[in-house]
Amino acid sequence: MTSRSWLILIAILALIVASFATLDLQWSAFGEPDALARMLEFTSAFFPPESSPQFLSRLAIAAGETLAMSTLGTLIAMVLSLLLALPASAPPSRVRMRLLRDATRLCLNALRSIPELVWAALWVIAAGLGPFAGTLALAAHTVGVLGRLFADTLENLPPAPSRALRDNGASPAAVFLYATLPQVLAQLMSYSLYRWENNIRAAAILGVVGAGGLGQMLYYHLSLFQMQESASVVLAMLAIVAAVDALSNLSRRKLTS
Amino acid sequence: MTDSTDSDPPMLRLQGVGKRYGTRWVLRNLDLELRRGELLVLLGESGAGKSTLLNLIAGLEPADEGRIELDGKAVQARDDDTSAALRRRALGFVFQAFHLIPHMSAARNVAIPLMLNGVAPGQALAAAGKMLAAVGLDDRADSLPAQLSGGEQQRVALARALVHAPALLLADEPTGNLDPASADVALRLLATQVREQGAALLMVTHSEHAAAIADRRLRLGSDGLHAA
């Protein structure tokens, strides 16, 4: 190993040691009989999960809200991302285009740098409590992610088909519809489905800041120490995430095969 | 076939055309006339400005001096929309790398110029089928470009360039990616179809073999155009 590699290794080890020292982790408490007993008591309080018809019907409504938030948030993001990806992928050949491209990319960076939970807290203030704030929060963050992915996809497209249409006198809109979009559609759909998977997981926790859905229900019951109800909410989250993951995986495989 | 005479106005006229990138003049003081039904080949070394000249004629780049007229109308000093409308109506292009749209069948690729000119898709596809038959590919209408050989792809590109009966066909090294046998077929079709439609052809090439189809040959050098 070179002296540079040794230095990097020592720096990483120092960072790990400093992290443990700063966090003041009490490892000994893990193995203590008292702690284990409390953990067992806490876990057993979740069983059996609440399954009364009234509760399950409320759970179904909240699950529907979560599903709707993630779906609508992703759809809004897809449309806005495509619109922003066009200037963000423009060839920087002219000064005006380069400025527009850089400004759009900066905007996309800013949108995705702010996590969904922070967006939700902001939208709850602006739009009030409930799933509308959650939907906007998911859309705002996802535009940042999808916009960048869409722009990179458009940028890496082989230019020949678009060139052929442009040379034949096609308008920019016709070039986009006939040459660009059909070439990238499968890839864009695949990215969008993947983000839908992510958004269903994010939507499940956004309720913690009052943005509706299963997250809000979980926060409510945990606050009241109603563990059996909380367990049902967690199970509903697992089921919905697993179902969307499976559906999205299947669709993406079909699109890219 | 449409015959042309010297008394007909030229299909294409260049007067004192020049183009520069930065301070370097790539083309300077070019004069050229091309008549209907004429096949003109432009030879020249790489970097001589042959492809740039095609771009100027098509209105894809502005000339820095001189005047270019297509069918009596100035190509330059037009806005982008007018320039695009002129290309849609009056020009056909054949490229070295074919530039077919990979997700569209051969027939759909050929139908594009017609659809861009507002022809209904059904009619455009029917006309595309006839044009594909004219280049000997009527049995490959439903094939995707990736399912065709290089020679077949160039014939599809040729059908696409001619389907809307353009007045002027611009070809940039159309046989550059083809083996000699496929190149022969493509050149023969190019010459036949251009003559049958009464169009004019301006072909840029390195290949003396490809240049053999021409009625007139010019060489583009640093000092302008000369008979070759």
GROMACS .gro file of C-alpha atoms in nm:
model
  485
    1MET     CA    1   0.000   0.000   0.000
    2THR     CA    2   0.116   0.353  -0.077
    3SER     CA    3   0.150   0.616   0.197
    4ARG     CA    4  -0.161   0.789   0.050
    5SER     CA    5  -0.368   0.471   0.093
    6TRP     CA    6  -0.245   0.439   0.455
    7LEU     CA    7  -0.348   0.796   0.523
    8ILE     CA    8  -0.697   0.735   0.382
    9LEU     CA    9  -0.733   0.415   0.588
   10ILE     CA   10  -0.626   0.593   0.908
   11ALA     CA   11  -0.866   0.880   0.835
   12ILE     CA   12  -1.159   0.637   0.786
   13LEU     CA   13  -1.075   0.453   1.110
   14ALA     CA   14  -1.051   0.784   1.297
   15LEU     CA   15  -1.390   0.884   1.160
   16ILE     CA   16  -1.548   0.555   1.276
   17VAL     CA   17  -1.398   0.586   1.625
   18ALA     CA   18  -1.508   0.952   1.648
   19SER     CA   19  -1.862   0.855   1.542
   20PHE     CA   20  -1.895   0.595   1.817
   21ALA     CA   21  -1.744   0.829   2.076
   22THR     CA   22  -1.978   1.115   1.982
   23LEU     CA   23  -2.297   0.906   1.986
   24ASP     CA   24  -2.239   0.773   2.340
   25LEU     CA   25  -2.387   0.431   2.261
   26GLN     CA   26  -2.456   0.224   2.573
   27TRP     CA   27  -2.376  -0.126   2.444
   28SER     CA   28  -2.393  -0.286   2.785
   29ALA     CA   29  -2.762  -0.189   2.821
   30PHE     CA   30  -2.848  -0.417   2.526
   31GLY     CA   31  -2.771  -0.737   2.710
   32GLU     CA   32  -2.921  -0.648   3.046
   33PRO     CA   33  -3.212  -0.869   3.156
   34ASP     CA   34  -3.426  -0.564   3.238
   35ALA     CA   35  -3.381  -0.421   2.890
   36LEU     CA   36  -3.461  -0.754   2.725
   37ALA     CA   37  -3.776  -0.792   2.937
   38ARG     CA   38  -3.891  -0.440   2.849
   39MET     CA   39  -3.830  -0.507   2.480
   40LEU     CA   40  -4.031  -0.828   2.497
   41GLU     CA   41  -4.313  -0.650   2.679
   42PHE     CA   42  -4.312  -0.368   2.420
   43THR     CA   43  -4.318  -0.614   2.126
   44SER     CA   44  -4.588  -0.834   2.275
   45ALA     CA   45  -4.814  -0.529   2.315
   46PHE     CA   46  -4.845  -0.524   1.933
   47PHE     CA   47  -5.021  -0.862   1.930
   48PRO     CA   48  -5.281  -0.949   1.830
   49PRO     CA   49  -5.319  -0.667   1.575
   50GLU     CA   50  -5.653  -0.483   1.588
   51SER     CA   51  -5.900  -0.635   1.341
   52SER     CA   52  -6.245  -0.498   1.430
   53PRO     CA   53  -6.454  -0.416   1.118
   54GLN     CA   54  -6.480  -0.045   1.211
   55PHE     CA   55  -6.103  -0.016   1.250
   56LEU     CA   56  -6.032  -0.210   0.931
   57SER     CA   57  -6.263   0.017   0.733
   58ARG     CA   58  -6.073   0.324   0.866
   59LEU     CA   59  -5.748   0.146   0.782
   60ALA     CA   60  -5.867   0.078   0.426
   61ILE     CA   61  -5.951   0.447   0.377
   62ALA     CA   62  -5.608   0.552   0.507
   63ALA     CA   63  -5.437   0.291   0.286
   64GLY     CA   64  -5.632   0.425  -0.011
   65GLU     CA   65  -5.515   0.777   0.077
   66THR     CA   66  -5.152   0.662   0.091
   67LEU     CA   67  -5.185   0.482  -0.242
   68ALA     CA   68  -5.357   0.784  -0.398
   69MET     CA   69  -5.092   1.023  -0.261
   70SER     CA   70  -4.806   0.823  -0.408
   71THR     CA   71  -4.981   0.765  -0.741
   72LEU     CA   72  -5.095   1.124  -0.789
   73GLY     CA   73  -4.765   1.264  -0.660
   74THR     CA   74  -4.574   1.046  -0.908
   75LEU     CA   75  -4.805   1.137  -1.198
   76ILE     CA   76  -4.773   1.511  -1.132
   77ALA     CA   77  -4.397   1.467  -1.104
   78MET     CA   78  -4.379   1.273  -1.433
   79VAL     CA   79  -4.549   1.554  -1.627
   80LEU     CA   80  -4.346   1.834  -1.466
   81SER     CA   81  -4.023   1.634  -1.496
   82LEU     CA   82  -4.073   1.586  -1.868
   83LEU     CA   83  -4.138   1.959  -1.914
   84LEU     CA   84  -3.827   2.053  -1.712
   85ALA     CA   85  -3.611   1.779  -1.867
   86LEU     CA   86  -3.642   1.943  -2.210
   87PRO     CA   87  -3.455   2.265  -2.120
   88ALA     CA   88  -3.229   2.069  -1.880
   89SER     CA   89  -3.112   1.847  -2.168
   90ALA     CA   90  -3.081   2.122  -2.430
   91PRO     CA   91  -2.742   2.128  -2.605
   92PRO     CA   92  -2.540   2.411  -2.447
   93SER     CA   93  -2.432   2.547  -2.783
   94ARG     CA   94  -2.577   2.896  -2.742
   95VAL     CA   95  -2.532   3.122  -2.439
   96ARG     CA   96  -2.907   3.162  -2.386
   97MET     CA   97  -2.964   2.785  -2.401
   98ARG     CA   98  -2.673   2.720  -2.163
   99LEU     CA   99  -2.817   2.965  -1.910
  100LEU     CA  100  -3.163   2.807  -1.932
  101ARG     CA  101  -3.013   2.458  -1.904
  102ASP     CA  102  -2.800   2.549  -1.598
  103ALA     CA  103  -3.092   2.729  -1.429
  104THR     CA  104  -3.324   2.430  -1.481
  105ARG     CA  105  -3.063   2.183  -1.354
  106LEU     CA  106  -3.006   2.402  -1.046
  107CYS     CA  107  -3.381   2.406  -0.983
  108LEU     CA  108  -3.395   2.024  -1.013
  109ASN     CA  109  -3.099   1.989  -0.774
  110ALA     CA  110  -3.274   2.210  -0.519
  111LEU     CA  111  -3.602   2.016  -0.546
  112ARG     CA  112  -3.441   1.678  -0.482
  113SER     CA  113  -3.199   1.801  -0.213
  114ILE     CA  114  -3.495   1.865   0.018
  115PRO     CA  115  -3.631   1.534   0.156
  116GLU     CA  116  -4.000   1.443   0.122
  117LEU     CA  117  -4.056   1.481   0.496
  118VAL     CA  118  -3.930   1.842   0.495
  119TRP     CA  119  -4.139   1.918   0.185
  120ALA     CA  120  -4.441   1.770   0.366
  121ALA     CA  121  -4.381   1.991   0.672
  122LEU     CA  122  -4.364   2.294   0.441
  123TRP     CA  123  -4.675   2.199   0.243
  124VAL     CA  124  -4.874   2.126   0.560
  125ILE     CA  125  -4.814   2.489   0.657
  126ALA     CA  126  -4.903   2.614   0.307
  127ALA     CA  127  -5.190   2.379   0.214
  128GLY     CA  128  -5.315   2.255   0.550
  129LEU     CA  129  -5.322   1.909   0.709
  130GLY     CA  130  -5.414   1.607   0.496
  131PRO     CA  131  -5.322   1.409   0.188
  132PHE     CA  132  -5.308   1.714  -0.042
  133ALA     CA  133  -4.994   1.835   0.139
  134GLY     CA  134  -4.849   1.482   0.117
  135THR     CA  135  -4.917   1.461  -0.254
  136LEU     CA  136  -4.748   1.795  -0.319
  137ALA     CA  137  -4.452   1.695  -0.102
  138LEU     CA  138  -4.398   1.372  -0.298
  139ALA     CA  139  -4.440   1.554  -0.628
  140ALA     CA  140  -4.190   1.827  -0.536
  141HIS     CA  141  -3.910   1.587  -0.439
  142THR     CA  142  -3.984   1.345  -0.723
  143VAL     CA  143  -3.970   1.622  -0.986
  144GLY     CA  144  -3.611   1.682  -0.874
  145VAL     CA  145  -3.520   1.314  -0.909
  146LEU     CA  146  -3.714   1.225  -1.225
  147GLY     CA  147  -3.632   1.557  -1.395
  148ARG     CA  148  -3.261   1.483  -1.366
  149LEU     CA  149  -3.301   1.120  -1.481
  150PHE     CA  150  -3.525   1.222  -1.774
  151ALA     CA  151  -3.280   1.497  -1.875
  152ASP     CA  152  -2.985   1.254  -1.871
  153THR     CA  153  -3.184   1.003  -2.077
  154LEU     CA  154  -3.276   1.266  -2.337
  155GLU     CA  155  -2.918   1.391  -2.347
  156ASN     CA  156  -2.775   1.046  -2.418
  157LEU     CA  157  -3.017   0.974  -2.701
  158PRO     CA  158  -2.859   0.894  -3.042
  159PRO     CA  159  -2.906   1.216  -3.240
  160ALA     CA  160  -2.947   1.062  -3.589
  161PRO     CA  161  -3.327   1.005  -3.594
  162SER     CA  162  -3.399   1.354  -3.461
  163ARG     CA  163  -3.152   1.500  -3.711
  164ALA     CA  164  -3.323   1.318  -3.999
  165LEU     CA  165  -3.662   1.461  -3.901
  166ARG     CA  166  -3.530   1.811  -3.839
  167ASP     CA  167  -3.356   1.810  -4.176
  168ASN     CA  168  -3.684   1.701  -4.334
  169GLY     CA  169  -3.844   2.015  -4.196
  170ALA     CA  170  -4.019   1.870  -3.892
  171SER     CA  171  -4.113   2.119  -3.621
  172PRO     CA  172  -3.950   2.075  -3.278
  173ALA     CA  173  -4.281   1.931  -3.150
  174ALA     CA  174  -4.294   1.675  -3.434
  175VAL     CA  175  -3.928   1.579  -3.374
  176PHE     CA  176  -4.012   1.521  -3.009
  177LEU     CA  177  -4.327   1.318  -3.082
  178TYR     CA  178  -4.196   1.107  -3.371
  179ALA     CA  179  -3.828   1.057  -3.280
  180THR     CA  180  -3.745   1.152  -2.923
  181LEU     CA  181  -4.037   1.032  -2.713
  182PRO     CA  182  -4.078   0.683  -2.868
  183GLN     CA  183  -3.708   0.615  -2.818
  184VAL     CA  184  -3.707   0.709  -2.450
  185LEU     CA  185  -4.060   0.618  -2.342
  186ALA     CA  186  -3.975   0.272  -2.201
  187GLN     CA  187  -3.682   0.412  -2.003
  188LEU     CA  188  -3.886   0.705  -1.868
  189MET     CA  189  -4.170   0.472  -1.766
  190SER     CA  190  -3.923   0.242  -1.594
  191TYR     CA  191  -3.775   0.531  -1.393
  192SER     CA  192  -4.126   0.654  -1.305
  193LEU     CA  193  -4.238   0.312  -1.183
  194TYR     CA  194  -3.926   0.285  -0.968
  195ARG     CA  195  -3.999   0.626  -0.818
  196TRP     CA  196  -4.361   0.516  -0.757
  197GLU     CA  197  -4.218   0.230  -0.549
  198ASN     CA  198  -4.012   0.481  -0.352
  199ASN     CA  199  -4.307   0.716  -0.314
  200ILE     CA  200  -4.538   0.452  -0.170
  201ARG     CA  201  -4.281   0.397   0.106
  202ALA     CA  202  -4.238   0.772   0.156
  203ALA     CA  203  -4.615   0.829   0.156
  204ALA     CA  204  -4.650   0.575   0.435
  205ILE     CA  205  -4.445   0.793   0.672
  206LEU     CA  206  -4.541   1.142   0.553
  207GLY     CA  207  -4.845   1.130   0.781
  208VAL     CA  208  -4.611   1.179   1.075
  209VAL     CA  209  -4.608   1.551   0.994
  210GLY     CA  210  -4.985   1.555   0.934
  211ALA     CA  211  -4.986   1.477   0.561
  212GLY     CA  212  -5.261   1.213   0.583
  213GLY     CA  213  -5.273   0.842   0.499
  214LEU     CA  214  -5.135   0.548   0.696
  215GLY     CA  215  -4.851   0.756   0.840
  216GLN     CA  216  -5.090   0.994   1.012
  217MET     CA  217  -5.290   0.701   1.149
  218LEU     CA  218  -4.972   0.532   1.278
  219TYR     CA  219  -4.857   0.853   1.446
  220TYR     CA  220  -5.198   0.900   1.610
  221HIS     CA  221  -5.218   0.546   1.757
  222LEU     CA  222  -4.852   0.537   1.865
  223SER     CA  223  -4.902   0.869   2.044
  224LEU     CA  224  -5.185   0.710   2.242
  225PHE     CA  225  -4.984   0.390   2.301
  226GLN     CA  226  -5.251   0.189   2.113
  227MET     CA  227  -5.005  -0.078   2.003
  228GLN     CA  228  -5.249  -0.329   1.852
  229GLU     CA  229  -5.395  -0.062   1.625
  230SER     CA  230  -5.040   0.050   1.539
  231ALA     CA  231  -4.950  -0.310   1.448
  232SER     CA  232  -5.241  -0.327   1.203
  233VAL     CA  233  -5.127  -0.001   1.042
  234VAL     CA  234  -4.769  -0.131   1.007
  235LEU     CA  235  -4.899  -0.456   0.850
  236ALA     CA  236  -5.111  -0.255   0.606
  237MET     CA  237  -4.800  -0.052   0.514
  238LEU     CA  238  -4.601  -0.371   0.452
  239ALA     CA  239  -4.879  -0.520   0.239
  240ILE     CA  240  -4.927  -0.211   0.025
  241VAL     CA  241  -4.552  -0.157  -0.027
  242ALA     CA  242  -4.503  -0.524  -0.121
  243ALA     CA  243  -4.796  -0.514  -0.367
  244VAL     CA  244  -4.675  -0.195  -0.538
  245ASP     CA  245  -4.314  -0.324  -0.547
  246ALA     CA  246  -4.428  -0.643  -0.719
  247LEU     CA  247  -4.650  -0.462  -0.969
  248SER     CA  248  -4.385  -0.204  -1.048
  249ASN     CA  249  -4.108  -0.465  -1.083
  250LEU     CA  250  -4.321  -0.667  -1.321
  251SER     CA  251  -4.410  -0.364  -1.533
  252ARG     CA  252  -4.049  -0.241  -1.546
  253ARG     CA  253  -3.925  -0.583  -1.654
  254LYS     CA  254  -4.183  -0.590  -1.933
  255LEU     CA  255  -4.094  -0.238  -2.046
  256THR     CA  256  -3.719  -0.292  -2.060
  257SER     CA  257  -3.715  -0.653  -2.193
  258MET     CA  258  -3.911   1.189  -6.661
  259THR     CA  259  -3.898   1.567  -6.688
  260ASP     CA  260  -3.659   1.720  -6.939
  261SER     CA  261  -3.500   2.051  -6.862
  262THR     CA  262  -3.339   2.299  -7.093
  263ASP     CA  263  -3.089   2.575  -7.042
  264SER     CA  264  -3.373   2.828  -7.075
  265ASP     CA  265  -3.546   2.689  -6.761
  266PRO     CA  266  -3.464   2.882  -6.445
  267PRO     CA  267  -3.220   2.683  -6.230
  268MET     CA  268  -3.366   2.473  -5.949
  269LEU     CA  269  -3.077   2.580  -5.727
  270ARG     CA  270  -2.863   2.891  -5.762
  271LEU     CA  271  -2.573   2.998  -5.539
  272GLN     CA  272  -2.418   3.342  -5.588
  273GLY     CA  273  -2.102   3.440  -5.400
  274VAL     CA  274  -2.186   3.215  -5.105
  275GLY     CA  275  -1.946   3.208  -4.809
  276LYS     CA  276  -1.942   3.058  -4.462
  277ARG     CA  277  -1.702   3.110  -4.176
  278TYR     CA  278  -1.660   2.962  -3.830
  279GLY     CA  279  -1.505   3.226  -3.607
  280THR     CA  280  -1.249   3.398  -3.823
  281ARG     CA  281  -1.186   3.098  -4.053
  282TRP     CA  282  -1.367   3.097  -4.386
  283VAL     CA  283  -1.471   2.739  -4.470
  284LEU     CA  284  -1.639   2.837  -4.796
  285ARG     CA  285  -1.580   3.153  -4.994
  286ASN     CA  286  -1.735   3.309  -5.302
  287LEU     CA  287  -1.913   2.999  -5.438
  288ASP     CA  288  -2.128   3.017  -5.751
  289LEU     CA  289  -2.335   2.720  -5.864
  290GLU     CA  290  -2.642   2.642  -6.072
  291LEU     CA  291  -2.833   2.316  -6.081
  292ARG     CA  292  -3.125   2.238  -6.312
  293ARG     CA  293  -3.421   1.999  -6.285
  294GLY     CA  294  -3.328   1.642  -6.373
  295GLU     CA  295  -2.956   1.715  -6.334
  296LEU     CA  296  -2.730   1.491  -6.128
  297LEU     CA  297  -2.440   1.689  -5.985
  298VAL     CA  298  -2.165   1.532  -5.778
  299LEU     CA  299  -1.945   1.737  -5.551
  300LEU     CA  300  -1.605   1.584  -5.477
  301GLY     CA  301  -1.350   1.710  -5.228
  302GLU     CA  302  -1.117   1.627  -4.944
  303SER     CA  303  -1.242   1.587  -4.586
  304GLY     CA  304  -1.284   1.928  -4.427
  305ALA     CA  305  -1.328   2.103  -4.762
  306GLY     CA  306  -1.674   2.218  -4.652
  307LYS     CA  307  -1.891   1.982  -4.863
  308SER     CA  308  -2.133   1.894  -4.582
  309THR     CA  309  -2.140   2.257  -4.468
  310LEU     CA  310  -2.246   2.354  -4.818
  311LEU     CA  311  -2.538   2.106  -4.802
  312ASN     CA  312  -2.641   2.255  -4.466
  313LEU     CA  313  -2.640   2.606  -4.615
  314ILE     CA  314  -2.850   2.496  -4.913
  315ALA     CA  315  -3.099   2.328  -4.675
  316GLY     CA  316  -3.115   2.640  -4.459
  317LEU     CA  317  -2.988   2.445  -4.157
  318GLU     CA  318  -2.706   2.697  -4.116
  319PRO     CA  319  -2.699   3.060  -4.230
  320ALA     CA  320  -2.449   3.167  -4.495
  321ASP     CA  321  -2.229   3.460  -4.396
  322GLU     CA  322  -2.225   3.607  -4.744
  323GLY     CA  323  -2.392   3.562  -5.082
  324ARG     CA  324  -2.735   3.439  -5.184
  325ILE     CA  325  -2.889   3.093  -5.220
  326GLU     CA  326  -3.211   3.048  -5.423
  327LEU     CA  327  -3.419   2.735  -5.441
  328ASP     CA  328  -3.675   2.737  -5.721
  329GLY     CA  329  -3.633   3.115  -5.750
  330LYS     CA  330  -3.685   3.184  -5.379
  331ALA     CA  331  -3.414   3.286  -5.134
  332VAL     CA  332  -3.329   3.018  -4.880
  333GLN     CA  333  -3.148   3.262  -4.653
  334ALA     CA  334  -3.313   3.549  -4.468
  335ARG     CA  335  -3.603   3.325  -4.378
  336ASP     CA  336  -3.724   3.255  -4.028
  337ASP     CA  337  -3.688   2.903  -3.887
  338ASP     CA  338  -4.051   2.808  -3.961
  339THR     CA  339  -4.034   2.917  -4.325
  340SER     CA  340  -3.703   2.740  -4.366
  341ALA     CA  341  -3.850   2.420  -4.214
  342ALA     CA  342  -4.157   2.446  -4.442
  343LEU     CA  343  -3.928   2.476  -4.744
  344ARG     CA  344  -3.733   2.165  -4.640
  345ARG     CA  345  -4.055   1.971  -4.581
  346ARG     CA  346  -4.187   2.054  -4.926
  347ALA     CA  347  -3.892   2.088  -5.159
  348LEU     CA  348  -3.599   1.890  -5.019
  349GLY     CA  349  -3.510   1.526  -4.963
  350PHE     CA  350  -3.205   1.405  -4.771
  351VAL     CA  351  -2.997   1.088  -4.787
  352PHE     CA  352  -2.726   1.044  -4.525
  353GLN     CA  353  -2.424   0.814  -4.498
  354ALA     CA  354  -2.557   0.660  -4.173
  355PHE     CA  355  -2.917   0.630  -4.307
  356HIS     CA  356  -3.069   0.804  -3.999
  357LEU     CA  357  -3.378   0.582  -3.994
  358ILE     CA  358  -3.597   0.593  -3.685
  359PRO     CA  359  -3.524   0.262  -3.508
  360HIS     CA  360  -3.868   0.195  -3.354
  361MET     CA  361  -4.061   0.255  -3.678
  362SER     CA  362  -4.115   0.005  -3.958
  363ALA     CA  363  -3.965   0.071  -4.300
  364ALA     CA  364  -4.306   0.183  -4.430
  365ARG     CA  365  -4.357   0.427  -4.141
  366ASN     CA  366  -4.008   0.569  -4.187
  367VAL     CA  367  -4.084   0.632  -4.554
  368ALA     CA  368  -4.425   0.782  -4.474
  369ILE     CA  369  -4.282   1.048  -4.238
  370PRO     CA  370  -4.215   1.326  -4.493
  371LEU     CA  371  -4.572   1.290  -4.623
  372MET     CA  372  -4.722   1.303  -4.275
  373LEU     CA  373  -4.509   1.609  -4.197
  374ASN     CA  374  -4.670   1.767  -4.505
  375GLY     CA  375  -5.015   1.698  -4.365
  376VAL     CA  376  -5.104   1.383  -4.562
  377ALA     CA  377  -5.337   1.148  -4.368
  378PRO     CA  378  -5.152   0.847  -4.219
  379GLY     CA  379  -5.346   0.592  -4.429
  380GLN     CA  380  -5.266   0.768  -4.756
  381ALA     CA  381  -4.907   0.831  -4.648
  382LEU     CA  382  -4.854   0.463  -4.572
  383ALA     CA  383  -5.006   0.360  -4.906
  384ALA     CA  384  -4.771   0.599  -5.090
  385ALA     CA  385  -4.480   0.472  -4.879
  386GLY     CA  386  -4.564   0.116  -4.986
  387LYS     CA  387  -4.548   0.217  -5.354
  388MET     CA  388  -4.217   0.397  -5.301
  389LEU     CA  389  -4.072   0.094  -5.122
  390ALA     CA  390  -4.181  -0.120  -5.417
  391ALA     CA  391  -3.998   0.122  -5.648
  392VAL     CA  392  -3.674   0.058  -5.458
  393GLY     CA  393  -3.739  -0.319  -5.451
  394LEU     CA  394  -3.836  -0.347  -5.086
  395ASP     CA  395  -4.213  -0.407  -5.103
  396ASP     CA  396  -4.170  -0.729  -4.902
  397ARG     CA  397  -3.983  -0.549  -4.620
  398ALA     CA  398  -4.240  -0.278  -4.546
  399ASP     CA  399  -4.311  -0.407  -4.195
  400SER     CA  400  -3.947  -0.469  -4.099
  401LEU     CA  401  -3.773  -0.254  -3.843
  402PRO     CA  402  -3.445  -0.089  -3.952
  403ALA     CA  403  -3.244  -0.327  -3.731
  404GLN     CA  404  -3.389  -0.622  -3.928
  405LEU     CA  405  -3.259  -0.483  -4.259
  406SER     CA  406  -2.910  -0.501  -4.412
  407GLY     CA  407  -2.710  -0.180  -4.463
  408GLY     CA  408  -2.798  -0.175  -4.832
  409GLU     CA  409  -3.168  -0.224  -4.757
  410GLN     CA  410  -3.160   0.051  -4.496
  411GLN     CA  411  -3.010   0.292  -4.747
  412ARG     CA  412  -3.281   0.200  -4.998
  413VAL     CA  413  -3.544   0.276  -4.731
  414ALA     CA  414  -3.368   0.609  -4.667
  415LEU     CA  415  -3.374   0.676  -5.040
  416ALA     CA  416  -3.747   0.598  -5.056
  417ARG     CA  417  -3.803   0.834  -4.762
  418ALA     CA  418  -3.605   1.108  -4.936
  419LEU     CA  419  -3.810   1.080  -5.255
  420VAL     CA  420  -4.161   0.988  -5.138
  421HIS     CA  421  -4.285   1.349  -5.126
  422ALA     CA  422  -4.144   1.422  -5.474
  423PRO     CA  423  -3.894   1.688  -5.365
  424ALA     CA  424  -3.750   1.926  -5.622
  425LEU     CA  425  -3.398   1.878  -5.490
  426LEU     CA  426  -3.236   1.573  -5.332
  427LEU     CA  427  -2.929   1.632  -5.115
  428ALA     CA  428  -2.713   1.324  -5.056
  429ASP     CA  429  -2.419   1.322  -4.816
  430GLU     CA  430  -2.186   1.025  -4.882
  431PRO     CA  431  -2.486   0.798  -4.945
  432THR     CA  432  -2.272   0.490  -5.015
  433GLY     CA  433  -2.011   0.551  -4.744
  434ASN     CA  434  -2.139   0.268  -4.522
  435LEU     CA  435  -2.221   0.017  -4.799
  436ASP     CA  436  -2.031  -0.271  -4.954
  437PRO     CA  437  -1.956  -0.231  -5.329
  438ALA     CA  438  -2.252  -0.445  -5.444
  439SER     CA  439  -2.506  -0.263  -5.221
  440ALA     CA  440  -2.352   0.070  -5.319
  441ASP     CA  441  -2.406  -0.011  -5.688
  442VAL     CA  442  -2.772  -0.096  -5.629
  443ALA     CA  443  -2.828   0.219  -5.421
  444LEU     CA  444  -2.658   0.445  -5.678
  445ARG     CA  445  -2.851   0.295  -5.969
  446LEU     CA  446  -3.178   0.347  -5.782
  447LEU     CA  447  -3.078   0.698  -5.682
  448ALA     CA  448  -3.007   0.798  -6.042
  449THR     CA  449  -3.318   0.628  -6.182
  450GLN     CA  450  -3.559   0.764  -5.922
  451VAL     CA  451  -3.422   1.119  -5.938
  452ARG     CA  452  -3.454   1.120  -6.316
  453GLU     CA  453  -3.802   0.964  -6.313
  454GLN     CA  454  -3.926   1.224  -6.066
  455GLY     CA  455  -3.764   1.511  -6.255
  456ALA     CA  456  -3.585   1.622  -5.941
  457ALA     CA  457  -3.229   1.750  -5.916
  458LEU     CA  458  -2.957   1.572  -5.722
  459LEU     CA  459  -2.664   1.725  -5.539
  460MET     CA  460  -2.445   1.447  -5.401
  461VAL     CA  461  -2.138   1.496  -5.187
  462THR     CA  462  -1.891   1.208  -5.195
  463HIS     CA  463  -1.528   1.100  -5.170
  464SER     CA  464  -1.595   0.805  -5.395
  465GLU     CA  465  -1.500   0.827  -5.763
  466HIS     CA  466  -1.716   0.519  -5.813
  467ALA     CA  467  -2.025   0.694  -5.673
  468ALA     CA  468  -1.940   1.002  -5.880
  469ALA     CA  469  -1.977   0.796  -6.198
  470ILE     CA  470  -2.358   0.842  -6.196
  471ALA     CA  471  -2.325   1.220  -6.233
  472ASP     CA  472  -2.410   1.435  -6.532
  473ARG     CA  473  -2.163   1.690  -6.400
  474ARG     CA  474  -1.879   1.667  -6.148
  475LEU     CA  475  -1.731   1.951  -5.947
  476ARG     CA  476  -1.446   1.953  -5.699
  477LEU     CA  477  -1.460   2.175  -5.393
  478GLY     CA  478  -1.119   2.302  -5.290
  479SER     CA  479  -0.986   2.586  -5.078
  480ASP     CA  480  -1.008   2.811  -5.386
  481GLY     CA  481  -1.369   2.728  -5.470
  482LEU     CA  482  -1.552   2.499  -5.714
  483HIS     CA  483  -1.388   2.358  -6.026
  484ALA     CA  484  -1.487   2.099  -6.287
  485ALA     CA  485  -1.354   1.757  -6.188
   0.00000   0.00000   0.00000
